[in-house]
């Protein structure tokens, strides 16, 4: 009987030791939560969508959509690379903004996914095909390096119009620059 009692105490002591070790190890582990660029741009917090009264939109998506739309206006306003957008400009000139809305949505989806958003998917063409007029009738010409630089500068200007901090613009530039070779085809 004394041995059974001793075994129970020993068992409880071992159990407490393992529990203490387990808890101590658990406390020592650093929990690393990855903060995505999307999170830094506003993330999943829902806010009122100014373009669609009565609906909510993720803050990160709203910010990216705003930058995309401003970028489109920068490109059109500066006129340096309009030759790539002839099909779109012809439609808009005729009062048809369907293609413009689709471009804004596709680019917003692309940037959302590229910056780490989890609630959206990009359903457009891959980068190479999207920039190849033979595979995308929305592109008038293949893009060269100099004109890709203008696109990137336009994105920076669009982001600056919405007071996106310079460090986040830099992070976004790294994401975009990593895909340059897919878009530049001449």
Coordinates of C-alpha atoms in Angstrom, one line a residue:
X1 CA 0.0 0.0 0.0
X2 CA 2.9 2.3 0.8
X3 CA 4.4 1.6 -2.7
X4 CA 1.1 2.4 -4.4
X5 CA 0.9 5.7 -2.5
X6 CA 4.5 6.4 -3.4
X7 CA 3.8 5.6 -7.1
X8 CA 0.9 7.9 -7.1
X9 CA 2.9 10.8 -5.7
X10 CA 5.8 10.1 -8.1
X11 CA 3.3 10.0 -11.0
X12 CA 1.8 13.3 -9.9
X13 CA 5.2 14.8 -9.4
X14 CA 6.3 13.7 -12.9
X15 CA 3.0 15.0 -14.4
X16 CA 3.5 18.4 -12.7
X17 CA 7.1 18.5 -14.0
X18 CA 6.0 17.8 -17.6
X19 CA 3.2 20.3 -17.4
X20 CA 5.6 22.9 -16.1
X21 CA 8.1 22.2 -18.8
X22 CA 5.4 22.2 -21.4
X23 CA 4.1 25.5 -20.2
X24 CA 7.6 27.0 -19.9
X25 CA 8.5 26.0 -23.4
X26 CA 5.2 27.4 -24.7
X27 CA 5.9 30.7 -22.9
X28 CA 9.4 30.9 -24.4
X29 CA 8.2 30.4 -28.0
X30 CA 7.8 33.7 -29.9
X31 CA 4.6 33.9 -31.7
X32 CA 5.4 35.4 -35.1
X33 CA 2.4 37.0 -36.8
X34 CA 3.2 38.0 -40.3
X35 CA 2.0 41.4 -41.1
X36 CA 1.4 41.6 -44.8
X37 CA 1.6 44.8 -46.9
X38 CA -2.2 44.5 -47.3
X39 CA -2.5 44.6 -43.5
X40 CA -0.3 47.7 -43.4
X41 CA -2.5 49.3 -46.1
X42 CA -5.6 48.9 -44.0
X43 CA -6.2 45.2 -44.0
X44 CA -9.6 43.6 -43.5
X45 CA -11.2 46.3 -41.3
X46 CA -14.6 47.1 -42.9
X47 CA -15.3 50.7 -43.8
X48 CA -18.0 52.4 -45.8
X49 CA -17.4 52.2 -49.6
X50 CA -17.7 55.8 -50.9
X51 CA -18.2 54.5 -54.5
X52 CA -21.1 52.2 -53.4
X53 CA -23.2 53.9 -50.7
X54 CA -24.6 51.5 -48.2
X55 CA -21.9 48.8 -48.7
X56 CA -18.8 48.0 -46.8
X57 CA -15.4 47.3 -48.1
X58 CA -12.1 46.2 -46.6
X59 CA -10.0 49.2 -45.8
X60 CA -7.0 47.6 -47.6
X61 CA -9.0 47.0 -50.7
X62 CA -10.4 50.5 -50.7
X63 CA -7.0 52.0 -50.4
X64 CA -5.6 49.8 -53.2
X65 CA -8.6 50.6 -55.4
X66 CA -8.1 54.3 -54.8
X67 CA -4.5 54.0 -55.8
X68 CA -5.3 52.0 -58.9
X69 CA -8.0 54.5 -60.0
X70 CA -5.7 57.5 -59.3
X71 CA -2.9 55.7 -61.3
X72 CA -5.2 55.3 -64.3
X73 CA -5.9 59.0 -64.2
X74 CA -2.2 59.8 -63.8
X75 CA -1.4 57.7 -66.9
X76 CA -4.2 59.4 -68.9
X77 CA -3.4 62.9 -67.6
X78 CA 0.3 62.7 -68.4
X79 CA -0.3 61.0 -71.7
X80 CA 3.2 59.5 -72.0
X81 CA 2.0 55.9 -72.5
X82 CA -1.5 56.2 -73.9
X83 CA -0.4 54.2 -77.0
X84 CA -0.9 51.0 -74.9
X85 CA -4.5 51.8 -74.0
X86 CA -6.0 52.6 -77.5
X87 CA -8.8 50.0 -77.2
X88 CA -9.8 51.3 -73.7
X89 CA -9.5 55.0 -74.7
X90 CA -11.7 54.4 -77.8
X91 CA -14.4 52.8 -75.6
X92 CA -14.3 55.5 -73.0
X93 CA -14.4 58.1 -75.8
X94 CA -17.6 56.5 -77.0
X95 CA -19.1 56.6 -73.5
X96 CA -18.5 53.0 -72.7
X97 CA -16.8 52.7 -69.3
X98 CA -17.3 48.9 -68.9
X99 CA -13.7 48.2 -69.9
X100 CA -12.4 50.9 -67.5
X101 CA -14.4 49.4 -64.6
X102 CA -13.1 45.9 -65.5
X103 CA -9.5 47.2 -65.6
X104 CA -9.9 48.9 -62.2
X105 CA -11.3 45.7 -60.7
X106 CA -8.7 43.4 -62.2
X107 CA -5.8 45.6 -61.1
X108 CA -7.3 46.0 -57.7
X109 CA -7.7 42.3 -57.3
X110 CA -4.2 41.8 -58.6
X111 CA -2.7 44.3 -56.1
X112 CA -4.8 42.9 -53.2
X113 CA -3.6 39.3 -53.8
X114 CA 0.0 40.6 -54.5
X115 CA 0.1 42.4 -51.2
X116 CA -1.2 39.5 -49.1
X117 CA -5.0 39.8 -49.0
X118 CA -6.8 36.6 -48.1
X119 CA -10.4 37.4 -49.1
X120 CA -9.9 38.1 -52.8
X121 CA -8.7 36.2 -55.8
X122 CA -7.2 37.5 -59.1
X123 CA -9.1 36.0 -62.0
X124 CA -7.4 37.9 -64.8
X125 CA -4.7 36.9 -67.2
X126 CA -1.2 36.0 -65.9
X127 CA 1.3 38.9 -66.2
X128 CA 2.9 37.7 -69.4
X129 CA -0.4 37.1 -71.3
X130 CA -2.0 40.3 -69.9
X131 CA 0.9 42.4 -71.5
X132 CA 0.9 40.4 -74.8
X133 CA -1.4 41.9 -77.5
X134 CA -1.6 38.6 -79.2
X135 CA -3.2 37.1 -76.1
X136 CA -4.9 40.2 -74.8
X137 CA -6.9 42.4 -77.2
X138 CA -7.0 45.1 -74.5
X139 CA -3.2 45.8 -75.0
X140 CA -2.3 47.7 -78.2
X141 CA 1.5 47.1 -77.9
X142 CA 4.1 45.0 -76.0
X143 CA 5.6 47.0 -73.1
X144 CA 9.3 48.0 -73.0
X145 CA 11.4 48.8 -69.9
X146 CA 11.2 52.6 -70.2
X147 CA 7.4 52.5 -70.4
X148 CA 7.2 50.1 -67.5
X149 CA 9.2 52.6 -65.5
X150 CA 6.5 55.2 -66.4
X151 CA 3.8 52.8 -65.2
X152 CA 5.7 52.3 -61.9
X153 CA 6.2 56.1 -61.5
X154 CA 2.4 56.5 -62.1
X155 CA 1.6 54.0 -59.4
X156 CA 3.9 55.9 -57.0
X157 CA 2.1 59.2 -57.9
X158 CA -1.3 57.5 -57.5
X159 CA -0.2 56.2 -54.0
X160 CA 1.2 59.6 -53.0
X161 CA -2.2 61.2 -53.9
X162 CA -3.6 59.0 -51.1
X163 CA -0.9 59.8 -48.6
X164 CA 0.5 56.2 -48.7
X165 CA 3.7 56.3 -46.6
X166 CA 7.0 56.2 -48.6
X167 CA 8.1 52.9 -46.9
X168 CA 4.9 51.2 -48.0
X169 CA 5.2 52.6 -51.5
X170 CA 8.7 51.1 -51.5
X171 CA 7.4 47.7 -50.4
X172 CA 4.8 47.8 -53.1
X173 CA 7.5 48.7 -55.6
X174 CA 9.5 45.6 -54.6
X175 CA 6.4 43.4 -55.2
X176 CA 5.9 45.0 -58.7
X177 CA 9.5 45.0 -59.6
X178 CA 9.7 41.3 -58.9
X179 CA 7.2 40.8 -61.7
X180 CA 8.8 43.2 -64.2
X181 CA 10.2 40.5 -66.6
X182 CA 6.7 39.1 -67.1
X183 CA 5.3 42.4 -68.2
X184 CA 8.2 43.7 -70.3
X185 CA 8.2 41.9 -73.6
X186 CA 10.1 44.2 -76.0

